[in-house]
Coordinates of C-alpha atoms in Angstrom, one line a residue:
M1 CA -0.1 -0.2 -0.2
D2 CA 2.8 2.4 0.7
I3 CA 4.5 1.7 -2.1
E4 CA 1.2 2.1 -4.4
E5 CA 0.9 6.0 -2.1
D6 CA 3.7 7.1 -3.0
I7 CA 3.7 6.3 -6.7
R8 CA 0.3 8.1 -7.0
S9 CA 2.2 10.4 -5.4
L10 CA 4.9 11.2 -7.5
Q11 CA 1.7 11.2 -10.7
L12 CA 0.4 14.2 -9.2
D13 CA 3.7 15.6 -8.5
S14 CA 4.4 15.2 -12.1
A15 CA 0.6 16.5 -13.2
E16 CA 1.5 20.4 -11.2
E17 CA 4.5 21.0 -13.5
N18 CA 3.0 20.0 -16.5
N19 CA 0.2 22.1 -15.3
G20 CA -2.5 19.8 -14.3
V21 CA -2.2 17.1 -17.1
V22 CA -1.6 14.1 -16.3
N23 CA 0.3 11.9 -18.7
P24 CA -2.0 8.6 -20.3
G25 CA 0.8 6.2 -19.7
D26 CA 1.3 6.7 -15.7
A27 CA -2.4 5.7 -15.7
R28 CA -3.3 2.5 -14.4
P29 CA -5.2 0.3 -17.0
E30 CA -8.8 1.4 -15.7
E31 CA -8.4 5.0 -15.6
V32 CA -7.0 4.5 -19.3
E33 CA -9.4 2.7 -20.1
V34 CA -12.4 5.2 -17.9
V35 CA -11.3 8.3 -20.4
D36 CA -10.9 6.6 -23.2
K37 CA -15.1 5.8 -22.6
M38 CA -15.9 9.3 -22.1
E39 CA -13.2 10.3 -25.5
E40 CA -14.3 8.2 -27.6
D41 CA -18.1 8.0 -26.3
S42 CA -20.0 5.7 -29.5
E43 CA -17.1 3.7 -29.9
E44 CA -16.6 0.2 -28.0
V45 CA -13.6 0.4 -25.8
Q46 CA -12.6 -3.5 -24.8
A47 CA -10.9 -4.1 -21.3
V48 CA -6.9 -5.0 -21.6
S49 CA -5.0 -6.5 -18.9
Q50 CA -1.8 -4.7 -20.0
P51 CA -1.9 -0.7 -19.8
V52 CA -2.7 1.2 -22.8
H53 CA -0.7 3.6 -24.6
P54 CA -3.2 5.7 -26.7
E55 CA -1.1 7.4 -29.8
P56 CA -2.7 10.8 -29.9
K57 CA -2.3 11.2 -34.4
V58 CA -3.9 7.6 -34.9
K59 CA -6.9 8.3 -32.4
H60 CA -7.7 11.7 -34.6
K61 CA -7.6 9.9 -37.4
E62 CA -10.1 7.3 -36.0
V63 CA -12.2 10.5 -34.6
S64 CA -12.7 12.2 -37.9
A65 CA -13.4 9.2 -40.0
V66 CA -16.2 8.8 -37.7
E67 CA -17.5 12.3 -38.0
D68 CA -16.9 12.3 -41.8
A69 CA -19.1 9.4 -41.8
E70 CA -21.7 11.1 -39.5
S71 CA -22.1 14.0 -41.7
Q72 CA -22.1 11.8 -44.6
Q73 CA -25.5 9.9 -43.5
E74 CA -26.9 13.3 -41.7
T75 CA -26.2 14.7 -45.3
E76 CA -27.7 12.0 -47.6
G77 CA -30.8 11.2 -45.4
N78 CA -31.2 8.1 -47.3
N79 CA -28.8 6.0 -49.6
K80 CA -32.1 5.9 -52.0
R81 CA -31.5 6.9 -56.1
H82 CA -32.6 10.1 -57.4
L83 CA -34.8 10.4 -60.9
N84 CA -35.6 13.1 -62.8
V85 CA -38.8 11.9 -64.8
V86 CA -40.5 14.6 -67.7
F87 CA -43.9 14.0 -68.6
I88 CA -44.0 14.9 -72.7
G89 CA -46.9 14.5 -74.9
H90 CA -49.3 15.5 -76.9
V91 CA -52.4 18.4 -75.6
D92 CA -54.6 16.5 -73.5
A93 CA -53.1 13.3 -73.4
G94 CA -53.3 13.5 -69.5
K95 CA -49.7 14.4 -68.0
S96 CA -50.7 16.9 -65.3
T97 CA -53.7 14.6 -64.6
T98 CA -51.5 11.3 -64.4
G99 CA -48.6 13.3 -62.4
G100 CA -51.4 14.7 -59.6
Q101 CA -52.5 10.8 -59.4
I102 CA -49.1 9.9 -58.6
L103 CA -48.4 12.1 -55.7
F104 CA -51.7 11.6 -54.6
L105 CA -50.9 8.2 -54.6
S106 CA -47.8 8.0 -53.3
G107 CA -49.2 9.9 -50.1
Q108 CA -48.3 13.5 -51.0
V109 CA -51.5 15.2 -51.8
D110 CA -54.1 14.3 -48.7
D111 CA -58.1 13.5 -49.4
R112 CA -59.0 16.9 -47.9
T113 CA -57.2 18.3 -50.8
I114 CA -58.4 16.2 -53.6
Q115 CA -61.9 17.6 -52.3
K116 CA -61.3 21.0 -52.5
Y117 CA -59.6 20.7 -55.7
E118 CA -62.7 18.3 -56.9
K119 CA -65.0 21.1 -56.2
E120 CA -63.0 24.0 -57.7
A121 CA -62.8 21.7 -60.9
K122 CA -67.2 20.7 -60.6
D123 CA -67.1 25.3 -60.3
K124 CA -65.8 25.3 -63.5
S125 CA -67.9 22.4 -65.3
R126 CA -64.4 20.5 -65.4
E127 CA -65.2 17.7 -63.6
S128 CA -62.0 15.7 -65.3
W129 CA -59.5 18.1 -64.3
Y130 CA -59.1 18.1 -60.8
M131 CA -56.4 15.6 -60.6
A132 CA -54.3 17.8 -63.0
Y133 CA -55.0 21.5 -60.8
I134 CA -52.1 19.2 -58.2
M135 CA -49.3 20.1 -60.8
D136 CA -51.3 23.2 -62.7
T137 CA -51.2 25.9 -59.7
N138 CA -51.3 28.9 -61.2
E139 CA -54.8 30.4 -61.8
E140 CA -54.3 30.7 -66.0
E141 CA -53.2 27.3 -66.6
R142 CA -56.9 26.1 -64.4
I143 CA -58.8 28.4 -66.7
K144 CA -57.3 27.1 -70.1
G145 CA -56.6 23.2 -69.0
K146 CA -53.0 23.8 -70.6
T147 CA -49.7 23.3 -69.0
V148 CA -47.6 26.2 -69.6
E149 CA -44.5 26.8 -67.0
V150 CA -42.9 23.4 -65.9
G151 CA -45.0 21.6 -63.0
R152 CA -41.8 20.3 -60.5
A153 CA -42.9 17.9 -57.7
H154 CA -41.3 14.9 -55.8
F155 CA -42.2 11.4 -54.1
E156 CA -40.6 8.2 -53.4
T157 CA -41.1 4.2 -53.4
E158 CA -39.1 2.3 -51.7
T159 CA -36.3 2.3 -53.5
T160 CA -36.0 5.5 -55.2
R161 CA -36.8 8.9 -55.0
F162 CA -38.4 10.8 -58.0
T163 CA -38.5 14.6 -59.4
I164 CA -41.6 14.9 -61.2
L165 CA -41.1 17.8 -64.3
D166 CA -44.3 17.9 -65.9
A167 CA -43.9 19.5 -69.2
P168 CA -46.5 21.8 -71.4
G169 CA -47.9 19.7 -74.3
H170 CA -48.9 22.6 -76.5
K171 CA -46.8 23.3 -79.4
S172 CA -46.7 27.4 -78.2
Y173 CA -45.0 26.4 -75.2
V174 CA -42.0 24.1 -76.6
P175 CA -39.4 26.5 -74.9
N176 CA -40.7 25.3 -72.2
M177 CA -41.2 21.9 -72.9
I178 CA -37.4 21.7 -73.7
S179 CA -36.1 22.8 -70.3
G180 CA -38.2 20.8 -68.5
A181 CA -36.7 17.5 -70.5
S182 CA -33.2 18.6 -70.9
Q183 CA -33.1 18.3 -66.4
A184 CA -34.8 14.8 -66.9
D185 CA -32.7 11.2 -66.8
I186 CA -36.2 9.5 -67.8
G187 CA -39.2 10.0 -69.7
V188 CA -42.7 9.1 -69.3
L189 CA -44.7 9.6 -72.8
V190 CA -48.3 9.9 -72.3
I191 CA -50.6 8.5 -75.4
S192 CA -54.2 9.0 -75.1
A193 CA -56.0 6.0 -76.2
R194 CA -59.2 7.6 -76.9
K195 CA -60.0 7.3 -80.0
G196 CA -59.3 10.1 -82.1
E197 CA -57.4 11.6 -79.6
F198 CA -54.4 9.4 -80.3
E199 CA -54.5 9.3 -84.3
T200 CA -54.0 13.7 -83.4
G201 CA -51.3 13.8 -81.7
F202 CA -49.5 11.1 -83.8
E203 CA -50.2 12.8 -86.9
K204 CA -48.1 15.7 -88.8
G205 CA -47.7 18.4 -86.5
G206 CA -48.7 16.7 -83.7
Q207 CA -46.9 17.3 -80.6
T208 CA -46.3 13.5 -79.7
R209 CA -43.8 13.0 -82.3
E210 CA -42.3 16.2 -81.7
H211 CA -41.8 15.1 -78.2
V212 CA -40.0 11.7 -79.2
M213 CA -38.0 13.5 -80.8
L214 CA -36.8 16.4 -78.6
A215 CA -36.5 13.9 -75.8
K216 CA -34.0 11.7 -77.8
T217 CA -31.6 14.7 -78.9
L218 CA -31.7 16.5 -75.1
G219 CA -30.7 13.2 -73.5
V220 CA -33.6 11.4 -72.3
T221 CA -32.3 7.6 -73.4
K222 CA -34.8 5.3 -71.3
L223 CA -38.6 6.3 -72.2
L224 CA -41.4 4.7 -70.9
L225 CA -44.2 5.2 -73.1
V226 CA -48.1 4.7 -71.0
V227 CA -51.2 4.3 -73.1
N228 CA -53.6 6.5 -70.8
K229 CA -57.2 6.7 -70.8
M230 CA -57.7 3.3 -71.2
D231 CA -61.1 3.1 -68.9
D232 CA -63.0 5.6 -71.7
H233 CA -65.6 4.1 -73.2
T234 CA -64.1 4.2 -77.0
V235 CA -61.6 1.8 -75.4
N236 CA -62.9 -0.6 -72.3
W237 CA -58.9 -1.6 -71.7
S238 CA -59.4 -3.5 -75.3
K239 CA -56.3 -5.2 -76.1
E240 CA -57.1 -4.4 -79.5
R241 CA -56.4 -0.5 -79.4
Y242 CA -53.6 -1.1 -77.2
D243 CA -51.8 -3.0 -79.6
E244 CA -52.3 -0.9 -82.5
I245 CA -50.9 2.2 -80.6
E246 CA -47.9 0.0 -79.6
S247 CA -47.5 -1.2 -83.3
K248 CA -47.4 2.3 -84.4
M249 CA -45.2 4.4 -82.0
T250 CA -42.7 1.1 -82.6
P251 CA -41.5 2.2 -86.1
F252 CA -41.8 6.2 -84.8
L253 CA -39.4 5.4 -81.9
K254 CA -36.8 3.5 -83.7
A255 CA -36.8 6.1 -86.5
S256 CA -36.2 8.9 -83.4
G257 CA -32.8 6.6 -82.0
Y258 CA -34.2 4.7 -79.6
N259 CA -33.8 1.0 -78.7
V260 CA -37.1 -0.2 -78.2
K261 CA -36.3 -3.3 -77.2
K262 CA -33.8 -1.8 -74.1
D263 CA -34.8 1.1 -74.1
V264 CA -38.4 1.5 -74.4
Q265 CA -41.5 0.0 -72.0
F266 CA -45.0 0.2 -73.4
L267 CA -48.1 0.2 -70.6
P268 CA -51.8 1.0 -69.9
I269 CA -52.6 3.2 -67.6
S270 CA -55.8 5.2 -65.9
G271 CA -54.4 8.5 -65.5
L272 CA -57.9 9.9 -64.0
M273 CA -58.6 6.9 -61.7
G274 CA -55.0 5.8 -60.7
L275 CA -55.6 2.1 -62.6
N276 CA -52.1 -0.2 -63.1
M277 CA -50.3 2.5 -61.5
K278 CA -49.5 1.8 -57.6
T279 CA -50.8 -1.2 -58.1
R280 CA -51.5 -4.2 -60.9
V281 CA -54.9 -3.6 -62.6
D282 CA -57.3 -6.1 -61.7
K283 CA -57.5 -9.0 -63.7
S284 CA -61.3 -8.9 -64.4
L285 CA -60.9 -5.4 -65.9
C286 CA -58.2 -6.0 -67.8
P287 CA -57.6 -10.0 -68.7
W288 CA -54.5 -9.8 -71.4
W289 CA -52.3 -7.5 -69.2
N290 CA -49.2 -9.0 -67.0
G291 CA -46.9 -6.4 -67.5
P292 CA -46.0 -4.3 -64.3
C293 CA -47.2 -0.9 -63.0
L294 CA -46.5 2.5 -63.2
F295 CA -44.4 2.6 -60.1
E296 CA -43.1 -0.8 -60.5
A297 CA -41.8 0.4 -64.4
L298 CA -40.6 3.5 -62.9
D299 CA -38.7 1.7 -60.1
R300 CA -37.0 -0.9 -62.2
I301 CA -35.2 1.7 -64.9
E302 CA -31.6 1.3 -64.9
I303 CA -29.8 4.7 -66.1
T304 CA -25.7 5.2 -66.6
P305 CA -24.2 5.9 -63.7
R306 CA -23.1 9.5 -63.0
D307 CA -19.1 10.1 -61.5
P308 CA -19.5 12.2 -58.5
N309 CA -16.1 13.2 -58.4
G310 CA -16.1 14.7 -62.0
P311 CA -16.0 18.1 -62.3
F312 CA -18.6 20.2 -61.0
R313 CA -21.6 21.6 -63.5
M314 CA -24.9 23.0 -62.7
P315 CA -26.7 25.1 -65.3
I316 CA -28.7 27.7 -63.3
I317 CA -32.1 27.7 -64.3
D318 CA -33.3 30.3 -62.2
K319 CA -32.5 32.4 -58.9
F320 CA -33.9 34.7 -56.6
K321 CA -32.9 36.9 -53.4
D322 CA -34.0 35.1 -49.9
M323 CA -30.6 36.1 -47.0
G324 CA -28.5 36.1 -50.1
T325 CA -28.4 34.9 -53.3
V326 CA -30.0 31.4 -54.0
V327 CA -29.4 29.4 -57.9
M328 CA -31.2 26.7 -58.4
G329 CA -30.2 23.8 -61.1
K330 CA -29.7 20.3 -61.7
V331 CA -26.5 18.9 -61.1
E332 CA -25.0 18.3 -64.0
S333 CA -21.4 16.2 -62.9
G334 CA -19.8 16.3 -59.2
S335 CA -20.2 17.1 -56.1
V336 CA -20.8 20.4 -53.9
R337 CA -20.5 20.8 -50.1
E338 CA -21.4 23.9 -47.8
G339 CA -18.3 25.7 -48.0
D340 CA -16.9 25.0 -51.1
S341 CA -15.5 27.9 -53.3
L342 CA -16.9 28.1 -56.7
L343 CA -17.0 29.1 -60.4
V344 CA -20.3 31.5 -61.8
M345 CA -19.4 31.5 -65.4
P346 CA -19.1 32.9 -67.8
N347 CA -18.8 36.0 -65.8
K348 CA -15.6 34.0 -63.6
A349 CA -17.4 35.4 -60.4
Q350 CA -16.0 33.4 -57.8
V351 CA -18.5 32.2 -54.9
K352 CA -19.1 30.2 -51.7
V353 CA -21.3 28.3 -51.0
L354 CA -23.1 29.1 -47.9
A355 CA -26.1 26.9 -48.4
I356 CA -27.4 23.8 -49.6
Y357 CA -31.7 22.6 -50.4
C358 CA -32.7 19.3 -52.0
D359 CA -36.1 18.5 -52.0
D360 CA -36.8 21.5 -49.1
N361 CA -34.4 19.9 -46.7
R362 CA -31.1 21.5 -46.2
V363 CA -28.1 19.2 -46.5
R364 CA -24.3 19.3 -46.6
H365 CA -23.3 17.3 -49.9
A366 CA -25.7 16.4 -52.6
G367 CA -23.8 14.7 -55.8
P368 CA -24.8 14.5 -59.5
G369 CA -28.7 14.2 -60.6
E370 CA -30.1 15.9 -57.8
N371 CA -31.8 19.4 -59.0
L372 CA -30.4 21.9 -55.9
R373 CA -31.1 25.7 -54.7
I374 CA -28.1 27.0 -53.7
R375 CA -27.6 30.2 -51.7
L376 CA -24.2 31.8 -53.1
S377 CA -22.1 34.8 -51.4
G378 CA -20.0 36.8 -53.2
I379 CA -22.4 37.8 -56.0
E380 CA -25.9 39.9 -56.7
E381 CA -28.6 37.9 -57.9
E382 CA -28.9 40.4 -60.9
D383 CA -25.2 39.7 -62.2
I384 CA -26.9 36.2 -62.3
L385 CA -28.7 34.9 -65.7
S386 CA -30.4 31.8 -66.4
G387 CA -28.5 29.7 -68.0
F388 CA -25.5 30.6 -66.7
V389 CA -22.9 27.2 -65.0
L390 CA -21.9 26.9 -61.3
S391 CA -18.8 24.8 -62.0
S392 CA -15.3 24.2 -60.4
V393 CA -12.8 27.0 -60.2
A394 CA -10.2 23.9 -60.8
K395 CA -11.7 23.2 -64.0
P396 CA -14.4 26.1 -65.0
V397 CA -16.8 24.9 -67.9
A398 CA -15.6 26.6 -71.3
A399 CA -17.2 30.1 -72.3
V400 CA -17.5 30.1 -76.1
T401 CA -19.2 31.4 -78.7
E402 CA -18.6 29.3 -81.5
F403 CA -18.2 25.4 -81.5
I404 CA -18.7 22.2 -83.3
A405 CA -21.7 20.7 -83.1
Q406 CA -23.8 17.2 -85.1
L407 CA -26.8 18.0 -86.1
Q408 CA -30.3 15.7 -86.9
I409 CA -32.0 18.1 -89.1
L410 CA -36.1 16.5 -88.0
E411 CA -38.1 19.4 -90.2
L412 CA -37.2 22.0 -91.7
L413 CA -40.3 24.5 -92.6
D414 CA -41.1 26.6 -95.5
N415 CA -39.5 23.9 -97.4
A416 CA -36.2 26.0 -96.3
I417 CA -32.9 24.4 -97.2
F418 CA -30.1 23.7 -94.0
T419 CA -26.5 25.7 -95.1
A420 CA -24.2 27.9 -94.3
G421 CA -26.1 31.7 -93.2
Y422 CA -28.7 29.6 -91.9
K423 CA -30.5 31.3 -89.0
A424 CA -31.9 29.1 -85.8
V425 CA -32.8 29.1 -81.6
L426 CA -30.6 27.0 -79.4
H427 CA -31.8 25.6 -76.9
I428 CA -29.4 24.2 -74.1
H429 CA -30.7 23.7 -70.3
A430 CA -31.5 26.7 -69.6
V431 CA -30.0 29.0 -72.2
V432 CA -32.0 30.3 -75.2
E433 CA -29.6 32.1 -77.8
E434 CA -29.6 32.8 -81.4
C435 CA -27.3 31.1 -83.1
E436 CA -26.4 31.1 -87.2
I437 CA -25.0 28.3 -89.0
V438 CA -21.2 29.4 -90.0
E439 CA -19.5 26.0 -92.1
L440 CA -21.4 22.8 -92.9
L441 CA -18.0 20.4 -92.1
H442 CA -19.4 17.2 -93.6
Q443 CA -22.7 14.8 -93.5
I444 CA -22.6 11.5 -91.8
D445 CA -24.0 8.7 -93.9
L446 CA -27.5 7.3 -92.0
K447 CA -26.2 3.5 -92.5
T448 CA -22.7 3.4 -91.6
K449 CA -22.7 6.5 -89.4
K450 CA -19.1 7.7 -90.5
P451 CA -18.3 11.6 -92.7
M452 CA -19.0 11.0 -96.6
K453 CA -15.8 12.1 -98.5
K454 CA -17.9 14.4 -100.9
K455 CA -18.1 17.7 -99.8
V456 CA -21.3 19.0 -98.6
L457 CA -22.9 22.4 -99.3
F458 CA -27.0 21.8 -98.2
V459 CA -28.7 19.4 -96.8
K460 CA -32.4 18.9 -96.2
N461 CA -34.9 16.6 -94.0
G462 CA -33.3 13.9 -92.5
A463 CA -30.1 14.0 -92.6
I464 CA -27.0 14.3 -90.2
V465 CA -24.5 17.0 -90.5
V466 CA -21.8 17.8 -88.9
C467 CA -21.5 21.8 -88.5
R468 CA -19.6 24.9 -87.4
I469 CA -22.3 27.1 -84.8
Q470 CA -21.5 30.4 -84.0
V471 CA -24.2 31.8 -81.0
C472 CA -24.3 35.5 -79.8
C473 CA -22.3 36.4 -76.9
M474 CA -24.5 36.1 -73.6
S475 CA -25.6 39.3 -72.0

């Protein structure tokens, strides 16, 4: 006992000399174990019979790793993948109604709200429009029954978080449809099975054709083709009508560049009644359908993985003031964290990320494919235009006024020919700029997909051509 008291006295004297800090190596094993438990908190410390000599550097690394893991878990919230889905198709095909029904079935909208919309639609003598009111929020859209702006909403399945982009179908609002489709990973092409409506949308000049071709050229590689209004009295879940639509659409989809077997899936639904959407349609209604419902089909779609470590790129689609400057957009490449320094291109303004919001939730970190709102410091809201790109400082996006592109000529208006000097309007993400064809470099052979040797001066409808394009400077 005397020896132990002497040792303890020496330790206390040593602590006083070191400003009250006890050397961990001098403590007894039991004491070190208690200290470790207090410091490590969440880590399990096993009892040892030998004295423990902690190494502060290694321990610091372990704690940092734990903190980083906790931060990542808190940031990402859940490990569900995220997909952007754009609803496209001809006017009155039922895009907004289908989108609204999805939100209702997934629990994003309650019964009381639906009853309110039913009453509002009935007062306007538009009883069947009430589901569309979920997506079409402004009064102009509700009165006309036409989507004007791209509606945006969110829902989840067991494995995936989805952002719905409800694109307008009317030909007057094609630029808005382009803006919606450019943000999408997959497309849901809504086609009306009602007698006469499919034919109107599919005819030359109908928006079914135009939307398919635009979606393909804007990078929507996967397509779900839903044959809507199957419960209509002119259809009554007829397999013959469904097969007729599929047989007419398949050649057109192939001609538009889609691999129908791998990238396209057909399925029948009723958007208004919610049939074959969250659960499979009853066999008594549709005995011939053995495929999945809409939610199952959306869950099964596989897209090419994105690179979270690439250079950061987020085209800005909108901006506003809210305790600073806030920008909105979809991350096309790379990742972003709170505190990051980024560049707003093309004006090369260096900014700092103050806060990141994903689906109305604040997060610390976000990867590619996410639709974000980012609060920035270092730039004023009036110094940002739609179409500017938030990019990494190390590898900023290039700013050019002239570039080379491969184009597919879908339709030339008024029998015009496509040649040097041809003027057009260029849509890329949120950028809308006038452009001019400076030079046709070479035409691509449709069969071999290789450049033709013969010098080309002009091309017509259906041609694929590589050309030099000049755009105006953004102002």
